[in-house]
Amino acid sequence: STAVQGHRTGTAIHGHATSTAIHSHATRTAIHGYTTSTAIHGQATSLAIDHYARSTAIYGHATSTAIHSHATKTAIHGHTTSTAINGHATSTAIHSHATRTAIHSHATSAAINGHATSTAIHSHATSAAIHGHATRTAIHGHATSTAIHGHATLSSPVQGHRTGTAIHGHATSTAIHSHATRTAIHGYTTGTTIHGYATSLAIHHYARSTAIHSHATSLAIYHYARSTAIYGHATSTAIHSHATRAAIHGHTTSTAIHGHAASTAINGHATSTAIHSHATGAAIHGHATRTAIHGHATSTAIHGHATLFSRDQLQ
């Protein structure tokens, strides 16, 4: 132990405890394990039972708890708290806050001038926050989140995979037995997937995807895209426009450029394309295709086929 104008306390029972404190406080407890702590102008606390705990605090606070596991903490002008039970937890906080909880799993977090929170239970969780907020929860799944000048929240991947990236925006993902991918750049994206796949990309606007036993893909650039798929496939692309899609046991594809496009498919196929115009399609046990250029197109197909092409407001 080394203490320079600080306080250092170490307790070792059938283990090894090493503490270094410079103008700070360091407390270590090791039971059948190893613990190493270094505190410079900060506070570091470590507890290791039958395993390994390492804490480093420079002008910050670092707390580590390891039970049958590994816990590593580094705090520079920030706060970091880690708890590992039969798992691995690694946290790095620079001018920020990082909190990690790992139970029979792996959790890795990095926060630079932001907030990062990760919870992993029988799973893997990775979080990175740069001038933003990142929150991760993984249960029997994999969760990866990146927030740059934005907010990223990922919750409840239960036996699934969820990936979220937020750049100057907000990203929220929920995956249950499924895959969810979210990317938000100066925009908002919300995704919910249950036994399906959901992919959302929002640039300077809003994208929402909901997939239940299905696939949903949404792309929004400077405007709004919403996709809902139940036992079907839904794809939406909106550029400076609005696109709304709903698919129930069917397939629906919509593309809107400087216009509005809405499609509904029930046990059928619906395709809508709108360029500087409005296109609406509904298909029930049939096929409906819509193309509108500087005009309006509305189609309804019930047990049949409907194809509409509108240009320069000629219908």
XYZ file of C-alpha atoms in Angstrom:
315
model
C 0.000 0.000 0.000
C 1.075 3.538 -0.725
C -0.746 6.587 0.593
C 0.359 10.152 -0.166
C -1.793 12.763 1.631
C -4.689 10.349 1.381
C -6.387 7.377 2.971
C -5.935 3.756 2.003
C -7.588 0.685 3.545
C -6.943 -2.889 2.500
C -8.362 -6.216 3.705
C -7.243 -9.577 2.300
C -8.645 -12.982 3.319
C -6.957 -15.812 1.438
C -6.251 -13.313 -1.332
C -4.153 -10.379 -2.461
C -4.966 -6.696 -2.003
C -2.939 -3.802 -3.417
C -3.857 -0.150 -2.980
C -2.254 3.102 -4.087
C -3.730 6.433 -2.992
C -2.387 9.877 -3.903
C -4.408 12.788 -2.524
C -7.371 10.432 -2.462
C -9.154 7.513 -0.827
C -8.717 3.843 -1.717
C -10.502 0.909 -0.113
C -9.927 -2.737 -1.077
C -11.381 -6.025 0.122
C -10.287 -9.361 -1.332
C -11.695 -12.766 -0.298
C -10.079 -15.646 -2.162
C -9.365 -13.223 -4.982
C -7.184 -10.400 -6.263
C -7.909 -6.698 -6.092
C -5.818 -3.772 -7.325
C -6.769 -0.117 -6.910
C -5.172 3.154 -7.889
C -6.643 6.506 -6.884
C -5.161 9.914 -7.801
C -7.160 12.876 -6.497
C -10.203 10.598 -6.434
C -11.912 7.722 -4.680
C -11.615 4.056 -5.559
C -13.426 1.136 -3.913
C -13.047 -2.519 -4.884
C -14.545 -5.773 -3.594
C -13.462 -9.137 -4.977
C -14.750 -12.558 -3.879
C -13.061 -15.552 -5.517
C -12.018 -13.439 -8.454
C -10.500 -10.230 -9.737
C -11.320 -6.535 -9.339
C -9.323 -3.563 -10.609
C -10.171 0.108 -10.146
C -8.428 3.254 -11.329
C -9.709 6.717 -10.434
C -8.148 10.018 -11.527
C -10.125 13.032 -10.274
C -13.179 10.765 -10.179
C -14.951 7.966 -8.399
C -14.572 4.280 -9.214
C -16.413 1.419 -7.536
C -15.993 -2.229 -8.467
C -17.668 -5.352 -7.148
C -16.696 -8.762 -8.503
C -18.187 -12.059 -7.334
C -16.820 -15.088 -9.168
C -16.035 -12.744 -12.033
C -13.874 -9.951 -13.433
C -14.476 -6.243 -12.968
C -12.293 -3.469 -14.360
C -12.983 0.241 -13.895
C -11.296 3.400 -15.095
C -12.622 6.849 -14.199
C -11.053 10.150 -15.336
C -12.983 13.203 -14.116
C -16.073 10.995 -13.998
C -18.000 8.367 -12.098
C -18.028 4.674 -12.823
C -19.753 1.823 -10.979
C -19.467 -1.835 -11.931
C -20.978 -5.021 -10.562
C -20.055 -8.416 -11.969
C -21.531 -11.708 -10.763
C -20.145 -14.733 -12.585
C -19.438 -12.460 -15.537
C -17.147 -9.801 -16.912
C -17.649 -6.050 -16.537
C -15.443 -3.336 -17.997
C -16.138 0.379 -17.682
C -14.307 3.472 -18.855
C -15.557 6.943 -17.959
C -13.901 10.193 -19.075
C -15.674 13.352 -17.898
C -18.807 11.244 -17.664
C -20.771 8.552 -15.867
C -20.619 4.833 -16.548
C -22.584 2.126 -14.746
C -22.273 -1.575 -15.476
C -24.036 -4.641 -14.132
C -23.161 -8.091 -15.421
C -24.736 -11.323 -14.170
C -23.452 -14.472 -15.852
C -22.610 -12.283 -18.825
C -20.307 -9.672 -20.337
C -20.786 -5.914 -20.145
C -18.503 -3.297 -21.674
C -19.139 0.436 -21.492
C -17.253 3.538 -22.564
C -18.451 7.053 -21.794
C -16.690 10.243 -22.908
C -18.411 13.417 -21.737
C -21.655 11.457 -21.593
C -23.624 8.839 -19.704
C -23.482 5.113 -20.353
C -25.479 2.451 -18.518
C -25.338 -1.249 -19.339
C -27.117 -4.237 -17.797
C -26.376 -7.724 -19.045
C -28.009 -10.914 -17.730
C -26.853 -14.130 -19.389
C -25.889 -12.032 -22.387
C -23.526 -9.471 -23.886
C -23.955 -5.708 -23.667
C -21.671 -3.069 -25.185
C -22.258 0.667 -24.832
C -20.366 3.693 -26.075
C -21.449 7.264 -25.366
C -19.627 10.345 -26.676
C -21.240 13.609 -25.560
C -24.484 11.658 -25.305
C -26.508 9.127 -23.347
C -26.467 5.402 -23.916
C -28.543 2.822 -22.033
C -28.370 -0.919 -22.689
C -30.267 -3.879 -21.311
C -29.561 -7.377 -22.559
C -31.275 -10.544 -21.301
C -30.161 -13.756 -23.009
C -29.203 -11.672 -26.030
C -26.697 -9.269 -27.511
C -26.968 -5.500 -27.297
C -24.672 -2.959 -28.916
C -25.271 0.783 -28.695
C -23.393 3.864 -29.817
C -24.452 7.415 -28.993
C -22.619 10.452 -30.386
C -24.126 13.776 -29.299
C -27.438 11.944 -28.955
C -29.478 9.493 -26.933
C -29.590 5.753 -27.468
C -31.820 3.462 -25.419
C -31.969 -0.269 -26.000
C -34.175 -2.477 -23.892
C -35.084 -6.110 -23.449
C -33.311 -8.106 -26.108
C -34.611 -11.488 -24.921
C -32.756 -14.193 -26.864
C -32.284 -11.736 -29.712
C -29.926 -9.155 -31.127
C -30.303 -5.409 -31.030
C -27.986 -2.737 -32.429
C -28.515 0.993 -32.079
C -26.527 3.992 -33.285
C -27.509 7.584 -32.498
C -25.655 10.604 -33.895
C -27.172 13.907 -32.749
C -30.459 12.023 -32.430
C -32.483 9.559 -30.408
C -32.647 5.816 -30.936
C -34.899 3.397 -29.047
C -35.000 -0.323 -29.722
C -36.861 -3.252 -28.196
C -36.139 -6.782 -29.389
C -37.797 -9.966 -28.122
C -36.607 -13.180 -29.776
C -35.686 -11.081 -32.782
C -33.280 -8.647 -34.379
C -33.558 -4.880 -34.220
C -31.225 -2.347 -35.813
C -31.617 1.398 -35.364
C -29.617 4.292 -36.752
C -30.543 7.906 -36.000
C -28.637 10.893 -37.416
C -30.099 14.228 -36.267
C -33.439 12.429 -35.996
C -35.604 10.062 -33.976
C -36.034 6.361 -34.501
C -38.187 3.911 -32.548
C -38.266 0.199 -33.200
C -40.181 -2.698 -31.684
C -39.753 -6.234 -32.910
C -41.228 -9.477 -31.569
C -40.061 -12.671 -33.278
C -39.147 -10.595 -36.344
C -36.647 -8.233 -37.894
C -36.843 -4.459 -37.733
C -34.433 -1.990 -39.340
C -34.800 1.781 -39.104
C -32.684 4.648 -40.429
C -33.591 8.255 -39.668
C -31.634 11.269 -40.934
C -32.889 14.658 -39.684
C -36.318 13.195 -38.987
C -38.377 10.320 -37.646
C -38.541 6.602 -38.360
C -40.697 4.054 -36.546
C -40.782 0.328 -37.191
C -42.905 -2.366 -35.573
C -42.446 -5.996 -36.555
C -44.340 -8.946 -35.075
C -43.340 -12.301 -36.561
C -42.279 -10.340 -39.626
C -39.822 -7.958 -41.248
C -40.032 -4.168 -41.179
C -37.600 -1.712 -42.773
C -37.889 2.070 -42.602
C -35.737 4.812 -44.108
C -36.473 8.476 -43.408
C -34.439 11.418 -44.734
C -35.677 14.851 -43.614
C -39.130 13.459 -42.975
C -41.289 10.693 -41.592
C -41.446 6.932 -42.154
C -43.597 4.437 -40.268
C -43.748 0.687 -40.866
C -45.907 -1.927 -39.173
C -45.618 -5.581 -40.131
C -47.582 -8.481 -38.609
C -46.670 -11.831 -40.164
C -45.616 -9.922 -43.274
C -42.983 -7.670 -44.799
C -43.074 -3.880 -44.755
C -40.555 -1.547 -46.364
C -40.777 2.243 -46.273
C -38.552 4.881 -47.798
C -39.265 8.578 -47.256
C -37.127 11.403 -48.646
C -38.426 14.881 -47.775
C -41.858 13.263 -47.436
C -44.163 10.953 -45.494
C -44.408 7.201 -45.851
C -46.711 4.910 -43.843
C -46.877 1.134 -44.222
C -49.003 -1.589 -42.646
C -48.726 -5.250 -43.626
C -50.764 -8.096 -42.121
C -49.910 -11.477 -43.633
C -48.841 -9.585 -46.754
C -46.124 -7.553 -48.395
C -46.048 -3.784 -48.726
C -43.393 -1.514 -50.215
C -43.604 2.270 -50.310
C -41.335 4.970 -51.653
C -42.077 8.663 -51.217
C -39.914 11.478 -52.612
C -41.235 14.965 -51.806
C -44.690 13.385 -51.516
C -46.975 11.194 -49.432
C -47.310 7.438 -49.744
C -49.561 5.136 -47.703
C -50.016 1.394 -48.217
C -52.065 -1.273 -46.454
C -51.819 -4.949 -47.350
C -53.897 -7.757 -45.792
C -53.032 -11.162 -47.228
C -51.916 -9.396 -50.399
C -49.272 -7.204 -51.975
C -49.280 -3.404 -52.070
C -46.667 -1.211 -53.717
C -46.771 2.583 -53.741
C -44.428 5.126 -55.284
C -45.004 8.857 -54.899
C -42.824 11.585 -56.418
C -44.015 15.123 -55.649
C -47.473 13.618 -55.216
C -49.826 11.484 -53.164
C -50.278 7.716 -53.477
C -52.605 5.514 -51.408
C -53.029 1.787 -51.839
C -55.047 -0.930 -50.121
C -54.888 -4.607 -51.025
C -57.055 -7.365 -49.475
C -56.307 -10.811 -50.897
C -55.075 -9.052 -54.024
C -52.334 -6.996 -55.599
C -52.239 -3.215 -55.743
C -49.577 -1.102 -57.446
C -49.468 2.683 -57.240
C -47.258 5.168 -59.035
C -47.898 8.891 -58.733
C -45.709 11.620 -60.256
C -46.912 15.162 -59.562
C -50.410 13.713 -59.142
C -52.737 11.688 -56.949
C -53.332 7.946 -57.117
C -55.706 5.843 -55.005
C -56.180 2.113 -55.493
C -58.163 -0.626 -53.750
C -57.901 -4.289 -54.668
C -60.088 -7.018 -53.099
C -59.391 -10.507 -54.456
C -58.030 -8.883 -57.606
C -55.319 -6.791 -59.183
C -55.198 -3.012 -59.404
C -52.540 -0.931 -61.150
C -52.599 2.866 -61.217
C -50.231 5.318 -62.821
C -50.744 9.046 -62.382
C -48.550 11.785 -63.830
C -49.050 15.537 -63.724
C -52.417 15.137 -61.991
C -53.887 12.954 -64.752
C -55.750 10.090 -63.078
